[in-house]
Structures are given as C-alpha cells and as structure tokens.
mmCIF file of C-alpha atoms and ligand atoms in Angstrom:
data_model
loop_
_atom_site.group_PDB
_atom_site.id
_atom_site.type_symbol
_atom_site.label_atom_id
_atom_site.label_comp_id
_atom_site.label_asym_id
_atom_site.label_seq_id
_atom_site.Cartn_x
_atom_site.Cartn_y
_atom_site.Cartn_z
ATOM 1 C CA CYS A 17 85.977 27.257 125.307
ATOM 2 C CA GLN A 18 87.225 27.652 128.816
ATOM 3 C CA ARG A 19 85.242 30.746 129.675
ATOM 4 C CA ALA A 20 82.038 29.215 128.367
ATOM 5 C CA ASP A 21 82.626 26.232 130.664
ATOM 6 C CA SER A 22 83.217 28.455 133.642
ATOM 7 C CA LEU A 23 80.143 30.448 132.709
ATOM 8 C CA ASP A 24 78.178 27.227 132.599
ATOM 9 C CA LEU A 25 79.490 26.367 136.048
ATOM 10 C CA ALA A 26 78.716 29.851 137.295
ATOM 11 C CA ASN A 27 75.193 29.563 135.957
ATOM 12 C CA LYS A 28 74.564 26.503 138.075
ATOM 13 C CA HIS A 29 75.057 28.684 141.098
ATOM 14 C CA ASP A 30 73.540 31.800 139.626
ATOM 15 C CA SER A 31 70.891 33.229 141.905
ATOM 16 C CA ARG A 32 69.125 34.636 138.838
ATOM 17 C CA TRP A 33 68.588 31.086 137.711
ATOM 18 C CA PRO A 34 66.460 29.409 140.371
ATOM 19 C CA ARG A 35 66.820 25.688 140.917
ATOM 20 C CA GLN A 36 63.247 24.990 139.912
ATOM 21 C CA ASN A 37 63.847 26.767 136.642
ATOM 22 C CA SER A 38 67.001 24.727 136.004
ATOM 23 C CA LEU A 39 65.044 21.546 136.550
ATOM 24 C CA SER A 40 62.284 22.459 134.147
ATOM 25 C CA MET A 41 64.893 23.647 131.649
ATOM 26 C CA LYS A 42 66.224 20.085 131.544
ATOM 27 C CA GLU A 43 62.975 18.985 129.933
ATOM 28 C CA TRP A 44 63.839 21.203 126.982
ATOM 29 C CA ASP A 45 67.486 20.189 126.715
ATOM 30 C CA ILE A 46 67.914 17.932 123.710
ATOM 31 C CA PRO A 47 71.232 16.038 123.602
ATOM 32 C CA TYR A 48 72.857 16.887 120.279
ATOM 33 C CA ASP A 49 73.532 13.191 119.625
ATOM 34 C CA GLU A 50 69.809 12.427 119.648
ATOM 35 C CA LEU A 51 69.283 14.614 116.612
ATOM 36 C CA LYS A 52 69.571 13.322 113.086
ATOM 37 C CA LEU A 53 70.578 16.070 110.694
ATOM 38 C CA PHE A 54 69.815 15.746 106.995
ATOM 39 C CA GLU A 55 70.209 18.368 104.304
ATOM 40 C CA VAL A 56 70.780 22.062 104.883
ATOM 41 C CA ILE A 57 67.583 24.045 104.307
ATOM 42 C CA GLY A 58 69.338 27.362 104.393
ATOM 43 C CA THR A 59 71.940 29.484 106.105
ATOM 44 C CA GLY A 60 71.079 32.783 107.686
ATOM 45 C CA ARG A 61 73.131 35.451 109.401
ATOM 46 C CA PHE A 62 73.349 33.540 112.661
ATOM 47 C CA GLY A 63 72.911 29.878 111.991
ATOM 48 C CA THR A 64 72.390 27.024 109.582
ATOM 49 C CA VAL A 65 68.993 25.379 109.439
ATOM 50 C CA TYR A 66 68.869 21.642 108.738
ATOM 51 C CA ARG A 67 65.990 19.344 108.020
ATOM 52 C CA GLY A 68 66.277 16.906 110.849
ATOM 53 C CA SER A 69 64.620 14.151 112.766
ATOM 54 C CA TRP A 70 63.884 13.993 116.475
ATOM 55 C CA HIS A 71 60.806 11.888 117.192
ATOM 56 C CA GLY A 72 59.624 12.969 113.750
ATOM 57 C CA ALA A 73 60.451 15.691 111.267
ATOM 58 C CA VAL A 74 61.991 18.834 112.755
ATOM 59 C CA ALA A 75 63.960 21.917 111.739
ATOM 60 C CA VAL A 76 67.261 22.354 113.574
ATOM 61 C CA LYS A 77 68.901 25.764 113.659
ATOM 62 C CA VAL A 78 72.529 25.233 114.588
ATOM 63 C CA LEU A 79 73.902 28.561 115.759
ATOM 64 C CA HIS A 80 77.170 29.807 114.323
ATOM 65 C CA VAL A 81 79.411 29.753 117.341
ATOM 66 C CA LEU A 82 82.886 30.874 116.452
ATOM 67 C CA SER A 83 85.504 28.683 118.082
ATOM 68 C CA ASP A 84 87.021 31.587 119.981
ATOM 69 C CA ASP A 85 83.650 32.845 121.082
ATOM 70 C CA CYS A 86 82.540 32.460 124.640
ATOM 71 C CA VAL A 87 78.827 32.158 124.515
ATOM 72 C CA PRO A 88 76.955 33.681 127.411
ATOM 73 C CA LEU A 89 74.993 30.581 128.179
ATOM 74 C CA ASP A 90 72.591 32.242 130.552
ATOM 75 C CA THR A 91 71.405 34.547 127.747
ATOM 76 C CA PHE A 92 70.778 31.541 125.558
ATOM 77 C CA LYS A 93 68.994 29.701 128.358
ATOM 78 C CA HIS A 94 66.824 32.685 129.091
ATOM 79 C CA GLU A 95 65.783 32.816 125.450
ATOM 80 C CA VAL A 96 65.008 29.092 125.541
ATOM 81 C CA ALA A 97 63.021 29.617 128.731
ATOM 82 C CA THR A 98 61.016 32.173 126.793
ATOM 83 C CA PHE A 99 60.361 29.944 123.786
ATOM 84 C CA ARG A 100 58.845 27.170 125.848
ATOM 85 C CA LYS A 101 56.069 29.558 126.861
ATOM 86 C CA THR A 102 54.857 29.896 123.305
ATOM 87 C CA ARG A 103 51.895 27.868 122.101
ATOM 88 C CA HIS A 104 49.929 29.482 119.346
ATOM 89 C CA GLU A 105 48.748 28.235 115.995
ATOM 90 C CA ASN A 106 50.476 31.094 114.187
ATOM 91 C CA LEU A 107 53.839 30.468 115.842
ATOM 92 C CA VAL A 108 56.318 27.730 114.991
ATOM 93 C CA LEU A 109 56.299 24.980 117.605
ATOM 94 C CA PHE A 110 59.380 25.126 119.795
ATOM 95 C CA MET A 111 60.477 21.597 120.726
ATOM 96 C CA GLY A 112 63.708 22.092 122.605
ATOM 97 C CA ALA A 113 67.305 23.167 122.330
ATOM 98 C CA CYS A 114 70.826 21.816 122.501
ATOM 99 C CA MET A 115 72.357 23.867 125.248
ATOM 100 C CA LYS A 116 75.890 22.521 125.584
ATOM 101 C CA PRO A 117 78.445 24.839 123.981
ATOM 102 C CA PRO A 118 79.827 24.888 121.411
ATOM 103 C CA ARG A 119 76.820 23.027 120.044
ATOM 104 C CA LEU A 120 73.932 25.393 120.465
ATOM 105 C CA ALA A 121 70.852 24.616 118.447
ATOM 106 C CA ILE A 122 67.148 25.342 118.434
ATOM 107 C CA VAL A 123 64.762 22.554 117.466
ATOM 108 C CA THR A 124 61.342 23.467 116.100
ATOM 109 C CA SER A 125 58.626 21.883 114.029
ATOM 110 C CA LEU A 126 59.417 21.772 110.320
ATOM 111 C CA CYS A 127 57.405 24.301 108.338
ATOM 112 C CA LYS A 128 56.096 22.763 105.160
ATOM 113 C CA GLY A 129 54.963 25.733 103.131
ATOM 114 C CA MET A 130 57.004 28.561 101.677
ATOM 115 C CA THR A 131 57.918 31.824 103.325
ATOM 116 C CA LEU A 132 56.097 35.032 102.413
ATOM 117 C CA TYR A 133 59.483 36.201 101.138
ATOM 118 C CA THR A 134 59.579 33.318 98.631
ATOM 119 C CA HIS A 135 55.998 33.993 97.557
ATOM 120 C CA ILE A 136 56.397 37.734 97.191
ATOM 121 C CA HIS A 137 59.983 38.310 96.088
ATOM 122 C CA LEU A 138 61.060 35.080 94.380
ATOM 123 C CA ARG A 139 57.892 33.631 92.860
ATOM 124 C CA LYS A 140 56.345 37.064 92.400
ATOM 125 C CA ASP A 141 53.012 35.680 93.557
ATOM 126 C CA LYS A 142 50.355 38.332 93.858
ATOM 127 C CA PHE A 143 48.297 38.675 96.989
ATOM 128 C CA THR A 144 44.863 40.152 96.530
ATOM 129 C CA ALA A 145 43.942 42.796 99.080
ATOM 130 C CA ASN A 146 41.537 40.358 100.725
ATOM 131 C CA LYS A 147 44.205 37.697 101.020
ATOM 132 C CA SER A 148 46.701 40.239 102.329
ATOM 133 C CA VAL A 149 44.224 41.165 105.045
ATOM 134 C CA ILE A 150 43.742 37.530 106.061
ATOM 135 C CA VAL A 151 47.509 36.999 106.246
ATOM 136 C CA ALA A 152 47.989 40.261 108.160
ATOM 137 C CA GLN A 153 45.279 39.288 110.638
ATOM 138 C CA GLN A 154 47.006 36.002 111.376
ATOM 139 C CA ILE A 155 50.373 37.739 111.795
ATOM 140 C CA SER A 156 48.716 40.207 114.185
ATOM 141 C CA GLN A 157 47.227 37.331 116.146
ATOM 142 C CA GLY A 158 50.558 35.537 116.519
ATOM 143 C CA MET A 159 52.418 38.747 117.318
ATOM 144 C CA GLY A 160 49.725 39.905 119.751
ATOM 145 C CA TYR A 161 50.156 36.608 121.590
ATOM 146 C CA LEU A 162 53.959 36.986 121.714
ATOM 147 C CA HIS A 163 53.690 40.526 123.045
ATOM 148 C CA ALA A 164 51.085 39.514 125.624
ATOM 149 C CA ARG A 165 53.690 37.030 126.875
ATOM 150 C CA GLY A 166 56.298 39.751 127.030
ATOM 151 C CA ILE A 167 58.254 38.434 124.045
ATOM 152 C CA ILE A 168 59.602 40.817 121.427
ATOM 153 C CA HIS A 169 60.234 39.185 118.075
ATOM 154 C CA LYS A 170 63.104 41.524 117.067
ATOM 155 C CA ASP A 171 63.354 40.092 113.569
ATOM 156 C CA LEU A 172 59.847 40.080 112.085
ATOM 157 C CA LYS A 173 60.169 39.933 108.303
ATOM 158 C CA THR A 174 58.697 38.021 105.378
ATOM 159 C CA LYS A 175 61.616 35.557 105.504
ATOM 160 C CA ASN A 176 60.427 34.528 108.965
ATOM 161 C CA ILE A 177 56.760 34.060 108.068
ATOM 162 C CA PHE A 178 55.655 30.790 106.496
ATOM 163 C CA LEU A 179 52.376 30.161 104.732
ATOM 164 C CA GLU A 180 51.158 26.592 105.175
ATOM 165 C CA ASN A 181 47.903 25.930 103.311
ATOM 166 C CA GLY A 182 46.768 29.458 104.027
ATOM 167 C CA LYS A 183 47.900 29.394 107.653
ATOM 168 C CA VAL A 184 50.555 31.834 108.825
ATOM 169 C CA VAL A 185 53.426 30.413 110.893
ATOM 170 C CA ILE A 186 55.883 32.899 112.389
ATOM 171 C CA THR A 187 59.440 31.685 113.126
ATOM 172 C CA ASP A 188 62.693 32.976 114.611
ATOM 173 C CA PHE A 189 61.185 35.046 117.425
ATOM 174 C CA GLY A 190 63.301 36.418 120.238
ATOM 175 C CA LEU A 191 66.525 34.945 118.927
ATOM 176 C CA PHE A 192 68.219 38.133 117.849
ATOM 177 C CA SER A 193 70.024 38.831 121.105
ATOM 178 C CA VAL A 194 71.393 35.312 121.378
ATOM 179 C CA THR A 195 72.460 35.048 117.799
ATOM 180 C CA LYS A 196 74.037 38.448 117.876
ATOM 181 C CA LEU A 197 76.104 37.290 120.821
ATOM 182 C CA CYS A 198 77.326 34.263 118.933
ATOM 183 C CA PHE A 199 77.957 36.033 115.696
ATOM 184 C CA GLY A 200 77.839 39.643 116.748
ATOM 185 C CA ASN A 201 81.452 40.421 116.021
ATOM 186 C CA LYS A 202 81.002 39.564 112.374
ATOM 187 C CA LEU A 203 77.912 41.720 112.153
ATOM 188 C CA VAL A 204 79.718 44.591 113.768
ATOM 189 C CA GLN A 205 82.667 44.063 111.424
ATOM 190 C CA SER A 206 80.333 44.244 108.473
ATOM 191 C CA LEU A 207 79.016 47.543 109.786
ATOM 192 C CA ARG A 208 82.567 48.851 109.963
ATOM 193 C CA GLY A 209 83.403 48.209 106.339
ATOM 194 C CA ASP A 210 83.755 50.885 103.680
ATOM 195 C CA SER A 211 80.147 50.512 102.752
ATOM 196 C CA LEU A 212 77.670 49.216 105.259
ATOM 197 C CA GLY A 213 77.610 45.465 104.718
ATOM 198 C CA ILE A 214 74.105 45.115 106.016
ATOM 199 C CA PRO A 215 72.169 42.092 104.766
ATOM 200 C CA ALA A 216 69.816 42.998 101.953
ATOM 201 C CA GLY A 217 66.220 43.197 103.008
ATOM 202 C CA TRP A 218 66.880 43.821 106.699
ATOM 203 C CA LEU A 219 67.091 47.579 106.973
ATOM 204 C CA CYS A 220 63.595 48.312 105.734
ATOM 205 C CA TYR A 221 62.201 46.565 108.823
ATOM 206 C CA LEU A 222 64.142 48.763 111.235
ATOM 207 C CA ALA A 223 62.202 51.519 112.985
ATOM 208 C CA PRO A 224 63.709 55.040 113.098
ATOM 209 C CA GLU A 225 64.968 54.541 116.668
ATOM 210 C CA LEU A 226 66.809 51.382 115.551
ATOM 211 C CA CYS A 227 68.266 53.065 112.463
ATOM 212 C CA ARG A 228 69.548 55.888 114.617
ATOM 213 C CA ALA A 229 71.202 53.363 116.939
ATOM 214 C CA LEU A 230 72.997 51.682 114.027
ATOM 215 C CA THR A 231 76.327 53.482 114.354
ATOM 216 C CA PRO A 232 79.397 51.707 112.996
ATOM 217 C CA HIS A 233 80.834 51.350 116.485
ATOM 218 C CA ALA A 234 77.641 50.351 118.209
ATOM 219 C CA SER A 235 77.814 46.973 119.876
ATOM 220 C CA LEU A 236 74.397 46.276 118.424
ATOM 221 C CA HIS A 237 72.543 46.676 121.651
ATOM 222 C CA LEU A 238 69.643 47.871 119.594
ATOM 223 C CA PRO A 239 66.611 49.280 121.415
ATOM 224 C CA PHE A 240 64.098 46.666 120.248
ATOM 225 C CA SER A 241 60.581 47.015 121.640
ATOM 226 C CA LYS A 242 57.029 45.977 120.914
ATOM 227 C CA ALA A 243 56.765 49.169 118.860
ATOM 228 C CA THR A 244 59.765 48.209 116.695
ATOM 229 C CA ASP A 245 57.961 44.906 115.953
ATOM 230 C CA VAL A 246 54.920 46.929 114.877
ATOM 231 C CA TYR A 247 57.101 49.010 112.553
ATOM 232 C CA ALA A 248 58.415 45.766 111.008
ATOM 233 C CA PHE A 249 54.843 44.535 110.605
ATOM 234 C CA GLY A 250 54.132 47.730 108.617
ATOM 235 C CA THR A 251 56.873 46.742 106.181
ATOM 236 C CA VAL A 252 55.427 43.222 105.841
ATOM 237 C CA TRP A 253 52.019 44.831 105.140
ATOM 238 C CA TYR A 254 53.639 46.995 102.436
ATOM 239 C CA GLU A 255 55.329 43.971 100.828
ATOM 240 C CA LEU A 256 52.052 42.055 100.764
ATOM 241 C CA LEU A 257 50.273 44.932 99.062
ATOM 242 C CA CYS A 258 52.993 46.156 96.705
ATOM 243 C CA GLY A 259 55.060 43.023 96.034
ATOM 244 C CA GLU A 260 58.331 44.795 96.792
ATOM 245 C CA TYR A 261 60.382 46.260 99.632
ATOM 246 C CA PRO A 262 60.017 49.900 100.634
ATOM 247 C CA PHE A 263 63.008 52.047 99.633
ATOM 248 C CA LYS A 264 63.663 49.476 96.921
ATOM 249 C CA SER A 265 67.108 49.715 95.279
ATOM 250 C CA GLN A 266 68.296 52.489 97.570
ATOM 251 C CA PRO A 267 71.726 52.098 99.202
ATOM 252 C CA PRO A 268 71.726 51.243 102.923
ATOM 253 C CA GLU A 269 73.229 54.571 103.908
ATOM 254 C CA ALA A 270 70.356 56.436 102.180
ATOM 255 C CA VAL A 271 67.719 54.242 103.852
ATOM 256 C CA ILE A 272 69.264 54.673 107.298
ATOM 257 C CA TRP A 273 69.517 58.442 106.857
ATOM 258 C CA GLN A 274 65.945 58.823 105.588
ATOM 259 C CA VAL A 275 64.266 56.511 108.108
ATOM 260 C CA GLY A 276 66.311 57.971 110.956
ATOM 261 C CA LYS A 277 65.043 61.438 109.972
ATOM 262 C CA GLY A 278 61.439 60.260 109.723
ATOM 263 C CA VAL A 279 61.145 60.011 105.935
ATOM 264 C CA LYS A 280 58.724 57.274 104.842
ATOM 265 C CA GLN A 281 58.366 55.352 101.618
ATOM 266 C CA SER A 282 56.009 57.374 99.414
ATOM 267 C CA LEU A 283 52.588 55.809 98.926
ATOM 268 C CA ALA A 284 51.636 58.187 96.102
ATOM 269 C CA ASN A 285 51.731 55.461 93.460
ATOM 270 C CA MET A 286 50.062 52.838 95.607
ATOM 271 C CA GLN A 287 46.476 52.201 94.602
ATOM 272 C CA ALA A 288 44.865 51.284 97.846
ATOM 273 C CA SER A 289 42.066 52.611 99.993
ATOM 274 C CA ARG A 290 42.738 55.258 102.643
ATOM 275 C CA ASP A 291 42.178 52.689 105.430
ATOM 276 C CA ILE A 292 44.875 50.418 104.041
ATOM 277 C CA LYS A 293 47.375 53.258 103.728
ATOM 278 C CA ASP A 294 46.462 54.510 107.205
ATOM 279 C CA ILE A 295 47.541 51.180 108.685
ATOM 280 C CA LEU A 296 50.921 51.575 106.992
ATOM 281 C CA MET A 297 51.372 55.150 108.143
ATOM 282 C CA LEU A 298 50.406 54.288 111.723
ATOM 283 C CA CYS A 299 52.789 51.319 111.905
ATOM 284 C CA TRP A 300 55.557 53.464 110.403
ATOM 285 C CA SER A 301 54.949 56.360 112.808
ATOM 286 C CA TYR A 302 58.173 58.141 113.653
ATOM 287 C CA ARG A 303 57.301 58.236 117.339
ATOM 288 C CA SER A 304 57.115 54.718 118.736
ATOM 289 C CA SER A 305 54.322 55.756 121.120
ATOM 290 C CA GLU A 306 52.093 56.579 118.144
ATOM 291 C CA ARG A 307 52.301 53.092 116.657
ATOM 292 C CA PRO A 308 49.278 50.879 117.372
ATOM 293 C CA ASP A 309 49.591 47.595 119.261
ATOM 294 C CA PHE A 310 48.696 44.264 117.649
ATOM 295 C CA PRO A 311 45.225 43.857 119.224
ATOM 296 C CA HIS A 312 44.375 47.312 117.863
ATOM 297 C CA LEU A 313 45.779 46.370 114.442
ATOM 298 C CA LEU A 314 43.762 43.170 114.440
ATOM 299 C CA THR A 315 40.543 45.068 115.151
ATOM 300 C CA THR A 316 41.367 47.603 112.429
ATOM 301 C CA LEU A 317 42.068 44.834 109.915
ATOM 302 C CA GLN A 318 38.846 43.056 110.817
ATOM 303 C CA LYS A 319 36.891 46.262 110.286
ATOM 304 C CA LEU A 320 38.255 46.991 106.809
ATOM 305 C CA PRO A 321 35.173 47.161 104.619
ATOM 306 C CA ARG A 322 35.236 44.336 102.125
ATOM 307 C CA LYS A 323 33.911 46.303 99.217
ATOM 308 C CA ARG A 324 36.555 48.975 99.661
ATOM 309 C CA LEU A 325 39.206 46.298 99.500
ATOM 310 C CA ALA A 326 38.207 45.541 95.911
ATOM 311 C CA ARG A 327 40.554 47.413 93.629
ATOM 312 C CA SER A 328 40.574 48.316 90.011
ATOM 313 C CA PRO A 329 41.529 45.368 87.757
ATOM 314 C CA SER A 330 44.289 47.560 86.344
ATOM 315 C CA HIS A 331 46.125 47.351 89.656
ATOM 316 C CA PRO A 332 49.132 45.065 89.205
ATOM 317 C CA VAL A 333 48.663 43.461 92.621
ATOM 318 C CA HIS A 334 45.704 41.466 91.311
ATOM 319 C CA LEU A 335 46.751 40.443 87.882
ATOM 320 C CA SER A 336 48.694 37.223 87.961
ATOM 321 C CA ARG A 337 48.273 33.916 89.763
ATOM 322 C CA SER A 338 47.505 34.222 93.389
ATOM 323 C CA ALA A 339 49.658 32.975 96.245
ATOM 324 C CA ASP A 340 49.040 29.958 98.411
ATOM 325 C CA SER A 341 45.330 29.844 99.176
HETATM 326 P P1 ATP B 421 68.461 35.647 108.650
HETATM 327 O O1 ATP B 421 69.417 34.808 109.374
HETATM 328 O O2 ATP B 421 69.087 36.855 108.086
HETATM 329 O O3 ATP B 421 67.249 35.941 109.480
HETATM 330 P P2 ATP B 421 67.064 33.637 107.198
HETATM 331 O O4 ATP B 421 65.728 33.900 107.846
HETATM 332 O O5 ATP B 421 67.056 33.221 105.757
HETATM 333 O O6 ATP B 421 67.985 34.891 107.329
HETATM 334 P P3 ATP B 421 67.422 31.399 108.963
HETATM 335 O O7 ATP B 421 66.373 31.850 109.912
HETATM 336 O O8 ATP B 421 68.685 30.871 109.530
HETATM 337 O O9 ATP B 421 67.875 32.562 107.996
HETATM 338 O O10 ATP B 421 66.781 30.337 108.014
HETATM 339 C C1 ATP B 421 67.534 29.643 107.033
HETATM 340 C C2 ATP B 421 66.552 28.910 106.134
HETATM 341 O O11 ATP B 421 65.843 27.919 106.897
HETATM 342 C C3 ATP B 421 65.498 29.807 105.517
HETATM 343 O O12 ATP B 421 65.320 29.398 104.178
HETATM 344 C C4 ATP B 421 64.261 29.519 106.324
HETATM 345 O O13 ATP B 421 63.099 29.688 105.548
HETATM 346 C C5 ATP B 421 64.455 28.063 106.705
HETATM 347 N N1 ATP B 421 63.777 27.721 107.970
HETATM 348 C C6 ATP B 421 63.934 28.329 109.155
HETATM 349 N N2 ATP B 421 63.152 27.771 110.095
HETATM 350 C C7 ATP B 421 62.463 26.775 109.472
HETATM 351 C C8 ATP B 421 61.461 25.823 109.892
HETATM 352 N N3 ATP B 421 61.022 25.775 111.148
HETATM 353 N N4 ATP B 421 60.971 24.976 108.978
HETATM 354 C C9 ATP B 421 61.425 25.011 107.691
HETATM 355 N N5 ATP B 421 62.359 25.869 107.240
HETATM 356 C C10 ATP B 421 62.874 26.736 108.108
#
C-alpha cells in the first residue's frame, strides 16, 4: 500500500534507524522469491506457517497482512533486529525475514517434535513430576536468556513450546506487537463482539494486569513485561502437572473478571508437594513485583528434592504412557 511504501522510504532516513543497523539488517533480509513454500503446517491468529526450504528445511511464518493495512515497517524491523540476537539451544533458530510489504515473513528452523500443547491437550500424554521439572528448567533457561537480552516473549504458551527428543524449543517470541499491528483490527473486532471472541487457551496465560487492560475498546497496547512472561510460565507449569488449563471450561468473561480481581485457580485438588504449588502461587502472584525472575525459578526448580517429587501412584498424572522422553 502507498503508506507502507512511504513509511519504508521514511525509514531509510529515520534517525532512529542508524545506517550501520540498516546494513546489518540486510544480512537478515531474505527475498521472498528465494523461499520454497510447501504445505501449510498451521494457521495461527497472526500468520500461516508453512514447511519450506531455504538452504535446507525451514518454517516460514507468513504474516497476515490485510490488503488495506499499512504495516509499520520499522516496528517489524525492530522485532527482526531483536530476533537476530537470539542464540540459545532452547530457542528456535531465527534465520531471517522477508521484509518487503505486503510480504512479511519470519524464517526459522523447522521444529521436528510436537508442541507441549499437542502432548498435553491432544495426545493426553502424562508428564511425571520429574519430567515436568526437566521441561520447566529448560523453559526457564531459554526464557532467562531472552529476558537477559531484554526480550519479552509476550506469548509464552504450550502451543509455542516444542519438545524435540526431550529438548525444549521455544518459538514465537517477541512477535506479538508486530502481528497485532498486522492483524490487530480483527483482534479488536473480536473483542467487540457480543461475547468476547478471544481465542481459546489464550486468556489463562494473561496476568491480572493484562486482563485488566483487556477492555473492548482497548487498542491492545497491553502492558507486557518480564513479569507477565513469568505469569504465563506459571500456567505452563500448571498444564504440565495437571494436564489441563486453569479455569478450564469457564467463559472468557468469568476468567477475565476473576484473574483481574486476583482470584487464582484452586489447587485444592492438586496432589503435589508444597514446593511445587509454591512455584505456581509465586508465578501467579497478583502483584507483578512479587513474581520471581527466571534465574530464581531455575534455582528453585533445581533444588526441588527428588524424593518429594515422587507422588502416590493413584495420582492421575503418572498413570498412562509418558510424553516424549
Ligand atoms: P497463535 O497464532 O494463536 O499463537 P499458533 O501458535 O497455533 O496460534 P502459529 O504460531 O502461527 O499459531 O503456528 C501455526 C502452526 O505452525 C502451529 O501448529 C505451530 O506448532 C507450527 N509452527 C510454528 N513454528 C514452527 C516451527 N518453527 N517449526 C515447526 N512448526 C512450527
């Protein structure tokens, strides 16, 4: 679109975008024509992910850019500039991006395993407490690295965590603000409907301060922070241990109201040691300042006494086949 072009032109002269940065950004610019796209792996709220080829197997997330949208290219480029700083074994490998509107796409390594979401919610695989701890430690490591680099994930959830032969790979970090800009109007429209058309399985990751910001007329400038990532991690920890979402089967309005007021999912029926429940309660703290950071979580997880992790064989978490080992 015309405004996107003029934005692009403006960016070339943008003082916030130093020349040196523009030059190094070119290294990450993948011409769309160089990509081979095969089958669709899946479609999310903001883009369609294809299995692709670019010097080998890759995943290509083509962002949904509505034709009448004018994509703020500098926002996208800033996100891309952030991704290239990430090198960690628990993070998906960022390979580059197509940065010429309307074709905006993110190219990453292709994850071979299944997501934690598939394991937990579709296959109903059971994670023993020990395995849950190992997975949680790896998530904490990857997230601790992101935060140390000043990157907030903004969309940490089991759908964005792959398990590849026992190794955790986190995807989709930092993209929320870009994707919301491309597709934001639709998301806002869905919030304006008669009932809140919020994607299933998203709300339970939102910290109280995010739930309170979710007004129907908000432009979705949600106050994401490192602490909101920690809250989301708490929900992942709960799913690993219980095999379901917190506030399961409750309507979105009820979840928003309760979380916004500081009500937490009850742990009364959860058979787990105090230490395990304490991690949940800390991550789900109403006040963001009371939530631990990821290095602290990692230390806590490492200190969990092994014998106290063993649970009664009557606990459903341990009964059936275990997840990816
Ligand atoms: P949402 O958009 O609400 O976050 P989502 O996570 O399902 O939902 P996408 O992130 O667009 O949406 O992912 C679409 C599909 O592509 C999912 O099935 C996801 O597991 C898969 N996928 C994403 N990245 C990769 C990757 N690097 N390798 C393999 N599959 C991937």
